[in-house]
XYZ file of C-alpha atoms in Angstrom:
777
model
C 61.737 119.515 -18.327
C 58.764 117.940 -19.997
C 59.684 114.251 -20.529
C 57.619 111.640 -22.366
C 58.560 107.948 -22.275
C 56.936 106.137 -25.176
C 56.640 102.513 -24.088
C 55.921 101.299 -20.579
C 58.505 98.546 -20.327
C 61.343 98.424 -17.751
C 63.395 101.161 -19.482
C 60.649 103.781 -19.741
C 59.164 103.122 -16.314
C 62.482 103.046 -14.469
C 63.844 106.175 -16.148
C 60.594 107.973 -15.422
C 60.583 107.139 -11.723
C 64.295 107.915 -11.245
C 64.065 111.320 -12.878
C 60.890 112.226 -10.985
C 62.429 111.095 -7.702
C 65.597 113.138 -8.217
C 63.922 116.219 -9.714
C 60.205 116.368 -8.842
C 59.774 119.552 -10.907
C 59.977 117.495 -14.115
C 56.680 116.755 -15.828
C 57.000 113.081 -16.808
C 54.570 110.817 -18.640
C 54.924 107.145 -19.553
C 52.679 106.194 -22.449
C 51.827 102.502 -22.919
C 49.590 100.844 -25.520
C 48.453 98.035 -23.168
C 45.914 98.251 -20.361
C 46.825 99.306 -16.795
C 48.646 96.600 -14.850
C 48.622 94.329 -17.877
C 51.646 92.936 -19.664
C 52.796 89.942 -21.649
C 55.684 87.576 -21.131
C 56.729 85.254 -18.339
C 59.868 85.492 -16.220
C 62.936 87.688 -16.660
C 66.437 87.196 -15.221
C 68.480 89.787 -13.326
C 72.196 90.082 -12.684
C 73.709 90.850 -9.280
C 75.389 93.992 -10.670
C 72.114 95.421 -11.970
C 70.348 94.678 -8.694
C 73.124 96.393 -6.746
C 72.736 99.486 -8.919
C 68.957 99.479 -8.425
C 69.417 99.347 -4.658
C 71.622 102.420 -4.867
C 69.331 104.443 -7.142
C 65.901 103.584 -5.730
C 65.929 101.385 -2.610
C 62.126 101.393 -2.396
C 61.461 99.656 -5.705
C 64.592 97.501 -5.302
C 63.351 96.125 -1.972
C 59.981 95.194 -3.438
C 61.596 93.575 -6.482
C 63.978 91.553 -4.278
C 61.064 90.382 -2.121
C 59.482 88.960 -5.286
C 62.676 87.304 -6.546
C 63.174 83.605 -6.976
C 66.812 82.628 -6.496
C 68.553 79.494 -7.685
C 72.149 78.338 -7.832
C 71.873 75.132 -9.835
C 71.898 74.443 -13.566
C 70.558 71.086 -14.689
C 71.030 69.517 -18.099
C 68.632 66.902 -19.478
C 70.396 65.280 -22.426
C 70.693 61.839 -24.030
C 68.994 60.079 -21.143
C 71.123 61.737 -18.451
C 70.525 64.485 -15.900
C 73.647 66.423 -14.977
C 73.676 69.195 -12.388
C 76.140 71.860 -11.289
C 75.771 74.560 -8.641
C 77.155 77.975 -7.714
C 75.747 79.958 -10.653
C 73.538 82.428 -8.751
C 70.554 83.522 -10.826
C 67.562 85.590 -9.738
C 64.299 85.750 -11.653
C 61.032 87.624 -11.428
C 57.819 87.546 -13.421
C 57.816 90.224 -16.105
C 54.284 91.209 -15.128
C 55.256 91.420 -11.443
C 58.289 93.557 -12.247
C 56.327 96.031 -14.342
C 53.529 96.212 -11.780
C 56.087 97.152 -9.092
C 57.574 99.856 -11.311
C 54.111 101.130 -12.267
C 53.116 101.482 -8.613
C 56.370 103.249 -7.818
C 55.783 105.690 -10.704
C 52.295 106.444 -9.400
C 53.648 107.049 -5.896
C 56.084 109.616 -7.321
C 53.393 111.328 -9.472
C 54.714 110.092 -12.799
C 51.747 110.217 -15.190
C 50.927 106.758 -16.589
C 48.897 106.788 -19.803
C 47.557 103.389 -20.895
C 45.824 102.068 -24.020
C 47.384 104.722 -26.236
C 49.262 103.525 -29.298
C 51.823 106.199 -30.226
C 52.706 106.377 -33.917
C 54.977 109.424 -33.884
C 57.123 111.448 -31.529
C 55.534 114.552 -33.057
C 52.365 113.742 -31.097
C 54.110 115.428 -28.118
C 55.123 118.898 -29.361
C 55.541 120.201 -25.796
C 58.139 117.576 -24.837
C 61.726 118.620 -24.271
C 62.884 114.981 -24.149
C 61.235 111.918 -25.654
C 62.390 108.482 -24.565
C 61.722 105.989 -27.350
C 61.456 102.835 -25.248
C 58.851 101.201 -27.476
C 60.639 97.939 -28.127
C 62.482 96.186 -30.925
C 59.818 97.185 -33.471
C 59.946 100.819 -32.345
C 57.772 103.071 -34.473
C 59.785 106.074 -33.352
C 63.101 104.557 -34.431
C 61.648 103.318 -37.705
C 60.446 106.845 -38.492
C 64.068 108.057 -38.513
C 65.901 105.146 -40.115
C 68.372 107.406 -41.913
C 69.399 108.995 -38.596
C 69.359 106.026 -36.227
C 70.804 103.623 -38.829
C 69.341 100.461 -37.271
C 71.076 97.203 -38.175
C 68.342 94.629 -37.553
C 69.207 91.005 -38.294
C 66.546 88.328 -38.000
C 68.235 85.225 -36.607
C 67.471 81.784 -38.049
C 66.112 79.917 -35.030
C 62.444 79.830 -34.054
C 61.276 79.991 -30.448
C 58.030 80.047 -28.509
C 57.776 81.631 -25.048
C 55.508 79.574 -22.795
C 54.985 78.907 -19.108
C 54.006 76.032 -16.836
C 52.737 75.579 -13.302
C 55.343 72.844 -12.746
C 58.102 74.278 -10.563
C 61.781 73.638 -11.227
C 64.442 74.007 -8.529
C 67.248 74.583 -11.058
C 67.718 76.547 -14.254
C 66.993 73.591 -16.528
C 68.090 73.009 -20.108
C 66.273 70.111 -21.766
C 67.439 68.864 -25.187
C 65.183 66.482 -27.065
C 65.887 64.902 -30.438
C 63.023 64.223 -32.859
C 63.026 62.540 -36.247
C 63.617 65.968 -37.840
C 66.125 67.502 -35.442
C 66.687 68.892 -31.956
C 64.461 71.033 -29.730
C 65.834 72.718 -26.618
C 63.926 74.158 -23.679
C 65.157 76.951 -21.365
C 63.245 76.512 -18.088
C 63.332 78.493 -14.846
C 60.962 79.270 -11.979
C 60.121 82.929 -11.519
C 57.436 82.946 -8.824
C 55.907 80.603 -6.273
C 53.618 79.017 -8.861
C 55.065 79.406 -12.346
C 58.089 78.599 -14.505
C 59.164 80.065 -17.832
C 59.409 77.425 -20.562
C 61.074 78.755 -23.752
C 61.358 76.199 -26.560
C 63.752 76.752 -29.467
C 64.627 74.935 -32.677
C 66.054 75.546 -36.135
C 63.946 76.822 -39.009
C 64.491 73.529 -40.851
C 63.205 71.452 -37.937
C 60.319 73.879 -37.355
C 59.180 73.520 -40.968
C 59.784 69.767 -41.144
C 57.344 69.237 -38.268
C 54.756 71.498 -39.901
C 54.718 73.890 -36.956
C 54.241 76.805 -39.357
C 50.818 75.386 -40.220
C 49.690 74.848 -36.606
C 47.729 77.228 -34.420
C 48.858 77.968 -30.855
C 46.933 75.128 -29.266
C 48.371 72.615 -31.738
C 51.884 73.993 -31.195
C 51.511 73.727 -27.436
C 50.260 70.147 -27.715
C 53.296 69.293 -29.857
C 55.648 70.830 -27.273
C 53.937 69.008 -24.400
C 54.481 65.717 -26.221
C 58.128 66.514 -27.061
C 59.001 67.443 -23.456
C 56.604 64.997 -21.762
C 59.303 63.377 -19.599
C 60.290 66.731 -18.088
C 56.771 68.145 -17.768
C 55.446 64.950 -16.135
C 51.865 65.736 -17.099
C 51.943 69.482 -16.364
C 50.401 71.562 -19.185
C 52.188 74.346 -21.017
C 50.528 77.774 -20.911
C 50.548 80.809 -23.202
C 49.823 84.460 -22.536
C 50.428 85.505 -26.143
C 46.982 84.966 -27.638
C 47.452 88.335 -29.316
C 50.018 86.729 -31.659
C 48.469 85.138 -34.704
C 49.305 81.645 -35.905
C 51.557 79.257 -34.055
C 53.267 82.002 -31.918
C 56.736 80.785 -32.939
C 58.910 83.829 -33.653
C 62.487 84.679 -34.624
C 64.851 86.673 -32.435
C 65.988 89.960 -33.994
C 69.462 91.249 -33.160
C 69.524 95.044 -33.197
C 72.430 97.500 -33.209
C 71.892 101.208 -33.932
C 74.467 103.526 -35.465
C 73.048 106.516 -33.573
C 70.883 106.691 -30.462
C 69.517 110.250 -30.394
C 68.386 113.158 -32.569
C 66.520 116.484 -32.480
C 63.235 116.332 -34.389
C 62.818 120.112 -34.648
C 60.920 120.458 -31.416
C 62.121 117.710 -29.050
C 65.217 115.638 -28.370
C 64.538 111.943 -29.004
C 66.679 109.158 -27.526
C 66.446 105.384 -27.861
C 66.450 103.154 -24.813
C 66.132 99.422 -24.133
C 65.109 97.103 -26.973
C 64.489 100.098 -29.230
C 68.263 100.731 -29.195
C 69.723 97.231 -28.851
C 68.753 93.639 -28.188
C 70.489 90.746 -26.441
C 69.432 87.157 -26.969
C 67.531 85.431 -24.167
C 70.273 82.770 -24.033
C 72.073 84.925 -21.450
C 68.993 86.778 -20.188
C 70.281 90.350 -20.418
C 67.494 92.261 -22.185
C 65.987 93.589 -18.940
C 69.447 94.263 -17.507
C 70.355 96.431 -20.514
C 67.095 98.357 -20.266
C 67.541 99.116 -16.549
C 71.201 100.012 -17.037
C 70.233 102.416 -19.858
C 67.774 104.168 -17.550
C 70.332 104.450 -14.765
C 73.103 105.809 -17.002
C 70.913 108.456 -18.643
C 69.749 109.560 -15.190
C 73.370 109.640 -13.979
C 74.333 111.969 -16.808
C 71.544 114.412 -15.953
C 72.734 114.332 -12.351
C 76.282 115.089 -13.555
C 75.550 117.778 -16.157
C 72.374 119.296 -14.763
C 68.629 118.733 -15.187
C 67.944 121.783 -17.345
C 66.892 121.238 -20.956
C 69.944 123.184 -22.140
C 72.069 120.230 -20.981
C 70.189 117.627 -23.014
C 72.553 117.504 -26.067
C 75.669 116.916 -23.942
C 73.859 114.413 -21.708
C 72.682 112.352 -24.685
C 76.153 112.417 -26.249
C 77.905 111.111 -23.140
C 75.110 108.614 -22.399
C 75.545 107.004 -25.796
C 79.345 106.924 -25.566
C 79.276 105.152 -22.206
C 76.443 102.744 -22.903
C 77.800 101.634 -26.265
C 80.782 99.993 -24.578
C 78.804 97.919 -22.082
C 76.107 97.060 -24.618
C 78.739 95.839 -27.097
C 80.272 93.625 -24.413
C 76.906 92.100 -23.494
C 75.866 91.715 -27.121
C 79.110 89.919 -27.949
C 78.557 87.443 -25.122
C 74.896 87.085 -26.096
C 75.900 86.518 -29.713
C 78.229 83.694 -28.716
C 75.489 82.060 -26.647
C 72.864 82.642 -29.332
C 75.022 81.145 -32.077
C 75.747 78.127 -29.869
C 72.033 77.366 -29.630
C 71.551 78.002 -33.359
C 73.988 75.234 -34.313
C 73.734 73.067 -31.204
C 72.139 70.085 -32.936
C 74.539 69.225 -35.735
C 77.635 70.696 -34.162
C 77.404 69.598 -30.523
C 74.358 67.537 -29.593
C 74.967 64.945 -32.296
C 78.668 64.549 -31.499
C 79.477 65.309 -27.842
C 78.983 63.081 -24.840
C 76.760 64.536 -22.080
C 79.684 65.510 -19.819
C 81.474 67.526 -22.491
C 78.193 68.861 -23.870
C 77.440 70.226 -20.391
C 80.823 71.972 -20.264
C 80.310 73.433 -23.738
C 76.871 74.725 -22.756
C 78.096 76.329 -19.523
C 80.889 78.194 -21.336
C 78.937 79.030 -24.517
C 79.167 82.809 -24.026
C 82.966 82.586 -23.406
C 82.487 84.765 -20.300
C 82.808 81.774 -17.961
C 86.246 80.162 -17.919
C 87.646 76.901 -16.571
C 88.897 78.342 -13.284
C 85.707 80.344 -12.874
C 83.815 77.050 -13.021
C 86.135 75.767 -10.282
C 85.134 78.705 -8.095
C 81.456 78.055 -8.775
C 81.442 74.281 -8.329
C 84.783 72.677 -7.506
C 83.265 69.211 -7.094
C 81.598 69.215 -10.482
C 84.651 70.549 -12.335
C 87.065 68.085 -10.770
C 84.660 65.291 -11.628
C 84.712 66.543 -15.198
C 88.527 66.682 -15.190
C 88.684 63.050 -14.064
C 86.205 62.111 -16.798
C 88.253 63.988 -19.424
C 91.506 62.404 -18.276
C 89.972 58.953 -18.665
C 88.900 59.831 -22.223
C 92.499 60.879 -22.871
C 93.620 57.376 -21.900
C 94.765 58.031 -18.319
C 93.752 55.679 -15.537
C 94.114 55.489 -11.764
C 96.698 57.808 -10.288
C 97.797 59.038 -13.728
C 94.617 61.065 -14.117
C 95.311 63.003 -10.901
C 97.976 65.393 -9.790
C 100.553 63.364 -7.952
C 99.841 63.441 -4.218
C 96.556 65.258 -4.819
C 92.998 64.100 -5.516
C 92.471 67.044 -7.853
C 92.024 66.005 -11.468
C 94.614 66.747 -14.116
C 93.471 69.825 -16.109
C 92.628 68.907 -19.723
C 95.528 70.793 -21.338
C 97.934 68.622 -19.352
C 96.462 65.355 -20.617
C 98.273 63.537 -23.445
C 97.071 63.580 -27.046
C 97.804 60.889 -29.607
C 97.677 61.133 -33.394
C 98.726 58.062 -35.360
C 101.869 56.864 -33.557
C 102.783 60.217 -31.998
C 101.736 61.058 -28.423
C 102.137 64.609 -27.169
C 102.647 64.960 -23.396
C 100.160 67.851 -23.232
C 97.892 69.957 -25.431
C 100.045 73.109 -25.746
C 101.738 73.843 -29.078
C 104.277 76.548 -29.746
C 103.119 78.123 -33.006
C 105.483 78.476 -35.943
C 106.763 82.063 -35.790
C 109.113 83.571 -38.343
C 112.479 84.487 -36.802
C 114.219 85.670 -40.010
C 117.541 84.523 -38.598
C 118.746 81.840 -41.040
C 121.402 82.049 -43.704
C 120.942 79.937 -46.826
C 117.987 78.305 -45.050
C 120.233 76.703 -42.412
C 119.393 76.148 -38.747
C 122.003 77.793 -36.527
C 122.694 78.234 -32.828
C 119.928 80.809 -32.507
C 117.308 78.260 -33.625
C 118.760 75.607 -31.333
C 118.469 77.900 -28.308
C 115.110 79.362 -29.377
C 113.359 76.050 -30.067
C 115.251 74.069 -27.421
C 114.401 76.452 -24.591
C 110.687 76.382 -25.430
C 110.731 72.590 -25.530
C 112.381 72.528 -22.101
C 109.757 75.048 -20.981
C 107.095 72.365 -21.002
C 105.395 72.758 -24.381
C 103.895 69.561 -25.783
C 104.807 70.266 -29.416
C 107.241 72.867 -30.755
C 107.353 74.166 -34.315
C 110.002 76.239 -35.977
C 108.893 78.837 -38.497
C 107.540 77.941 -41.929
C 110.373 76.026 -43.560
C 110.596 76.638 -47.289
C 110.914 74.068 -50.036
C 113.340 75.965 -52.285
C 115.364 79.183 -52.446
C 112.592 80.822 -54.511
C 109.995 79.629 -51.991
C 111.317 81.774 -49.141
C 109.555 84.822 -47.706
C 112.854 86.558 -46.910
C 116.562 85.729 -47.195
C 116.435 84.918 -43.445
C 113.872 82.099 -43.669
C 114.571 78.445 -42.906
C 114.671 75.960 -45.757
C 114.733 72.235 -46.328
C 115.933 71.469 -49.814
C 119.381 69.939 -49.192
C 121.197 67.528 -46.923
C 123.087 70.237 -45.031
C 119.778 71.762 -43.948
C 118.445 68.320 -42.958
C 121.534 67.808 -40.776
C 120.702 70.976 -38.853
C 117.185 69.668 -38.256
C 118.603 66.349 -36.983
C 120.707 68.234 -34.446
C 117.681 70.253 -33.319
C 115.360 67.225 -33.118
C 117.953 65.251 -31.157
C 118.324 68.094 -28.667
C 114.552 68.366 -28.123
C 114.120 64.606 -27.695
C 117.054 64.198 -25.303
C 116.367 67.223 -23.120
C 112.581 67.423 -22.909
C 109.371 65.447 -23.232
C 108.228 67.669 -26.112
C 107.690 66.564 -29.674
C 108.974 68.641 -32.564
C 107.353 69.461 -35.888
C 108.307 71.017 -39.221
C 105.876 73.298 -41.036
C 106.608 73.143 -44.754
C 105.496 75.875 -47.116
C 106.196 78.079 -50.121
C 105.865 81.873 -49.910
C 104.285 82.323 -53.343
C 103.490 85.963 -54.142
C 104.531 87.053 -50.627
C 108.170 86.080 -51.189
C 111.367 87.958 -51.971
C 110.788 90.523 -49.203
C 112.872 92.238 -46.532
C 113.407 90.969 -43.005
C 110.464 92.014 -40.836
C 112.392 94.663 -38.909
C 113.622 96.187 -42.176
C 110.115 96.554 -43.671
C 107.596 93.754 -43.406
C 106.172 92.592 -46.763
C 108.297 95.170 -48.604
C 110.164 93.862 -51.676
C 113.936 93.494 -51.527
C 115.961 96.393 -52.878
C 118.155 93.926 -54.774
C 118.736 90.220 -55.179
C 115.089 89.422 -55.864
C 114.003 85.986 -57.062
C 111.051 85.128 -59.330
C 107.671 84.648 -57.633
C 104.892 82.172 -58.404
C 101.220 82.192 -57.470
C 97.832 80.927 -58.602
C 97.336 84.159 -60.554
C 99.512 87.116 -61.555
C 98.402 89.396 -58.698
C 100.912 91.297 -56.509
C 100.366 91.259 -52.732
C 100.972 95.015 -52.351
C 100.770 97.636 -55.106
C 104.567 97.950 -54.964
C 105.181 94.195 -54.647
C 106.785 92.114 -57.335
C 104.190 90.640 -59.725
C 104.195 86.825 -59.531
C 103.947 84.501 -62.471
C 100.658 82.592 -62.786
C 101.806 78.989 -62.433
C 101.928 76.747 -65.441
C 101.601 72.952 -65.337
C 105.389 72.743 -65.488
C 105.709 75.122 -62.543
C 103.209 73.054 -60.558
C 105.057 69.831 -61.250
C 108.423 71.327 -60.249
C 107.156 72.919 -57.047
C 105.192 69.799 -56.057
C 108.450 67.869 -56.458
C 110.095 70.437 -54.160
C 107.463 69.734 -51.476
C 108.041 65.991 -51.835
C 111.823 66.433 -51.563
C 111.417 68.520 -48.396
C 109.116 65.868 -46.948
C 111.584 63.086 -47.713
C 114.377 65.077 -46.076
C 112.139 65.802 -43.062
C 111.519 62.071 -42.670
C 115.278 61.563 -42.179
C 115.554 64.122 -39.383
C 113.591 62.291 -36.695
C 110.974 65.049 -36.252
C 107.588 63.834 -35.023
C 105.102 65.950 -36.943
C 104.702 67.628 -40.309
C 102.440 70.559 -41.154
C 101.592 71.776 -44.661
C 101.121 75.543 -44.833
C 97.972 76.341 -46.853
C 97.217 79.661 -45.139
C 98.115 83.353 -44.958
C 98.235 84.035 -48.683
C 101.301 81.920 -49.365
C 101.477 79.749 -52.470
C 98.965 77.012 -51.659
C 96.664 79.497 -49.925
C 96.617 81.593 -53.103
C 94.927 78.685 -54.894
C 92.234 78.299 -52.216
C 91.040 81.923 -52.093
C 88.817 83.363 -54.836
C 90.480 86.720 -54.182
C 93.864 85.421 -55.322
C 92.820 82.627 -57.695
C 91.367 84.025 -60.926
C 92.207 80.974 -63.016
C 89.765 79.622 -65.599
C 91.335 76.166 -65.930
C 90.803 73.061 -63.778
C 92.642 74.806 -60.909
C 90.202 77.706 -60.592
C 86.509 78.298 -59.984
C 84.807 75.721 -57.754
C 85.990 74.682 -54.314
C 87.184 71.353 -55.699
C 89.140 73.083 -58.447
C 90.707 75.671 -56.158
C 91.750 72.914 -53.750
C 93.043 70.643 -56.531
C 96.690 71.726 -56.462
C 97.035 71.954 -52.648
C 95.502 68.462 -52.427
C 97.873 67.141 -55.095
C 100.796 68.475 -53.081
C 99.442 67.062 -49.824
C 98.786 63.595 -51.248
C 102.298 63.454 -52.715
C 103.729 64.425 -49.306
C 101.582 61.929 -47.414
C 102.798 59.166 -49.713
C 106.447 59.658 -48.670
C 105.934 60.689 -45.019
C 106.012 57.865 -42.414
C 102.562 56.341 -41.963
C 102.849 56.418 -38.156
C 103.482 60.190 -38.052
C 100.807 62.900 -38.474
C 100.417 65.699 -40.989
C 98.309 68.740 -40.124
C 97.094 71.449 -42.496
C 97.433 75.152 -41.664
C 94.305 76.789 -43.122
C 93.071 80.372 -43.317
C 89.486 79.749 -42.224
C 88.314 83.163 -43.416
C 89.880 85.864 -45.565
C 88.242 88.652 -43.516
C 87.460 90.373 -46.843
C 84.422 90.805 -49.063
C 84.263 88.169 -51.764
C 86.835 85.993 -50.031
C 86.615 82.684 -48.236
C 84.464 82.447 -45.106
C 84.068 79.740 -42.485
C 81.580 78.021 -44.830
C 84.367 77.617 -47.389
C 86.809 76.487 -44.692
C 84.463 73.647 -43.746
C 84.454 72.465 -47.370
C 88.257 72.605 -47.634
C 88.697 70.863 -44.280
C 86.476 67.999 -45.470
C 88.509 67.666 -48.660
C 91.779 67.484 -46.718
C 90.269 65.027 -44.239
C 89.172 62.756 -47.103
C 92.703 62.991 -48.520
C 94.206 61.728 -45.242
C 95.018 64.870 -43.222
C 95.116 64.279 -39.470
C 94.332 67.761 -38.149
C 93.430 71.279 -39.266
C 95.451 74.132 -37.757
C 92.767 76.842 -37.812
C 94.213 80.259 -38.495
C 92.639 83.124 -40.461
C 93.403 85.962 -42.835
C 96.669 87.459 -44.132
C 95.531 86.493 -47.636
C 94.927 90.035 -48.914
C 96.140 93.323 -47.486
C 92.606 94.789 -47.587
C 91.401 92.415 -44.858
C 89.365 93.663 -41.894
C 89.801 91.099 -39.103
C 87.805 91.232 -35.878
C 90.311 90.854 -33.031
C 89.701 89.826 -29.433
C 90.689 87.192 -26.917
C 90.587 83.693 -28.418
C 89.326 85.408 -31.567
C 90.068 82.553 -33.977
C 88.821 79.722 -31.753
C 85.270 79.740 -33.231
C 86.700 78.598 -36.561
C 88.416 75.656 -34.895
C 85.218 74.879 -33.003
C 83.142 74.730 -36.165
C 85.573 72.626 -38.179
C 86.239 70.153 -35.371
C 82.602 69.522 -34.574
C 81.062 69.744 -38.038
C 83.782 68.053 -40.085
C 84.810 65.543 -37.429
C 88.550 66.150 -37.620
C 90.990 67.166 -34.896
C 91.868 70.853 -34.766
C 94.463 73.234 -33.387
C 93.101 76.558 -32.083
C 95.237 79.682 -32.454
C 94.889 83.412 -31.872
C 95.235 85.413 -28.623
C 95.171 82.410 -26.313
C 97.078 83.951 -23.459
C 96.803 81.700 -20.394
C 96.116 78.161 -19.203
C 92.603 79.107 -18.105
C 91.618 80.033 -21.665
C 93.324 76.958 -23.112
C 91.618 74.647 -20.605
C 88.256 76.172 -21.516
C 88.867 75.591 -25.227
C 90.025 71.993 -24.863
C 87.391 71.056 -22.264
C 84.501 72.343 -24.366
C 85.683 70.439 -27.433
C 86.431 73.597 -29.405
C 89.871 72.218 -30.285
C 92.174 69.319 -29.461
C 95.334 71.417 -29.166
C 96.005 75.080 -28.406
C 98.770 76.894 -30.257
C 100.337 79.753 -28.317
C 102.593 82.197 -30.133
C 103.663 85.550 -28.668
C 103.494 84.496 -25.007
C 106.242 82.003 -25.832
C 108.432 84.840 -27.102
C 108.305 86.599 -23.750
C 108.448 83.444 -21.625
C 110.194 80.295 -22.872
C 108.819 78.372 -19.856
C 105.256 79.603 -20.457
C 103.684 76.149 -20.077
C 105.486 75.341 -16.808
C 104.681 78.759 -15.413
C 101.001 78.500 -16.363
C 100.797 75.120 -14.655
C 102.163 76.663 -11.462
C 99.760 79.618 -11.676
C 96.721 77.315 -11.610
C 98.144 75.329 -8.699
C 99.328 72.327 -10.726
C 102.600 71.444 -8.993
C 103.019 67.879 -10.246
C 104.254 68.833 -13.739
C 108.004 68.065 -13.830
C 110.580 70.700 -14.691
C 113.944 69.949 -16.343
C 116.140 68.417 -13.642
C 118.735 71.139 -14.105
C 116.134 73.791 -13.174
C 114.330 71.917 -10.436
C 115.550 74.154 -7.600
C 113.822 77.065 -9.326
C 110.484 75.251 -9.367
C 109.800 75.373 -5.634
C 110.931 78.984 -5.413
C 108.645 80.006 -8.277
C 105.678 78.226 -6.675
C 106.454 79.789 -3.283
C 106.588 83.280 -4.771
C 103.247 82.698 -6.470
C 101.733 81.541 -3.185
C 103.036 84.638 -1.385
C 101.695 86.941 -4.083
C 98.220 85.379 -4.116
C 96.807 87.099 -0.987
C 97.928 90.523 -2.236
C 96.534 89.831 -5.714
C 93.102 88.836 -4.421
C 92.678 91.766 -1.995
């Protein structure tokens, strides 16, 4: 084949040398606009997996690259007058110029043609090429020529950064956060050769403009940065190798995803590679990794399908299918890390203490978990656990596992709100059981809730408990509108308090337009065939096309239903439960007022955020007035509607502030279920970012929910300050003793079991210990 690689970065050079090595008959050229052996940029970071692959595919270049590597294990944080350090992280770095020079020499040794100082404007400049590799970077001229085919989604991110270097050497990957009168600057610093360190400085657009950096030239910008990071630089100057960039040299990162990666231009097949196809933020240092991995995978597919040009279409198809998966995974992690740095000032740096800030920074991509940190640096993590336990009010031996110096993991520390102290941070989410008659608690609920309380959970909720017969979702829902129902709750609360250390809560709500439906197993959200009751909502909009149409609430309706909420609250106060939650989520009655998709009112209860929240706040304030002052009330909130035109996390922040000002103690951060047309983005811990934002921007305690499946994930969430409590739902359905079992799985043997089950504790722990060697083989 005749192959032309447009762009002499890592992707084009490495693909060229691999293909020439494996099939010398190919005629391969790499065309680069810069001069020979000249490149821009400072150091780049490699992963162990990429290096292992390079050793397998071309040991010669891999050996030379490894000889030039700088390796470090430590991460150091400079923040609020402290220096904190942790080890075991295993990075390797190399100068970008050094890397490309190695690959250039290897290409020359294999007779790959290197063409320098040629600026390619079109793939049609190479009519004899069978395959054109468009590896010409994020601003690819080749990709931009075929926008309709490649469908690039290019988003310019808000932060500004400048990529500099220094001759001061750092023995750890250093993150330095400095606050100025206009906001925070952060530096990403790492050594990449025997003489030089990369020094990337980042800040928000607002801080960049407030300091007038947009009006400075490069020398003025560098002088500003040297002054800002003077304590870390200790007199060493900052250097630039980007004199070709006009102005201050501060740029924005562009996140790129392409809908298609290849096409046939009428004479040649064209395929995107490296930054021309996708980008990953420097916060996790994967841009070079993705480029090298692209080159390896495309080469692998030619090896599999054959090197003849007739195989090109199938090769490109499979290449894209395989690479999309890994690229999406890396981009998701990079996005998490990138977004952390974009909001780090207001959300974390202003509010968190250095120890917790360090933890949040280390786990920003959500790829590193609590137990993974223990494997990397046991000493540091256990020091953090002791620190966290002290902040939770534990002292001396209480902050350790009994008989063990190991710290108590954060989810097993107590949490106090008003006069209620939970024994740990795990909550069993309210989950509809559809098993009541006339709203009454029965033996099923006693066993269901009681067994989960005995299973170690810190706080147990029953399902949403409705304020009136016409407030139910289904005929099988719990209710609290009469004394007989309250008596059932007293029995349940007494059982929980006498047989476990758990606290128990009631979630009160009204189904609104989602009411009068069948039991879930008979047809979820489907209207009853008979025996329907009237529905009420903010506006007269049915939930499904075949759903009953609700009545838009009048002032009289609002007064009556608010009185129902107050009556339920007064009854709840007589039951001895410890916690109350008001359901303002999932498209139920109060949620229907908050969302612009379900609230089309033009009176004082519709329109602005304050108006849409007016009725839910009226209900909450009336409940708070009759609920005991020493007991908490949380608010269940849909923090996004997952639908165009609906509420987003920006709106959730506004509503959370309004509820906080009204006296709410916590926000239970759920999402969606407001409209059937929603398009949620699922994944592990998928709703935690909403809790994170509300907790750290609004300054109110939060409960994280959504695909939290083990203690490791929960510990990561609590430790990083992304939530104060973790609500676990479905895992509790399959394992009533989920909390006790998770404690045993992470080696925490000091958590007591119910005395009746104590003989099972040692057996369970022994079986886990026996299984561990086989599991880790």
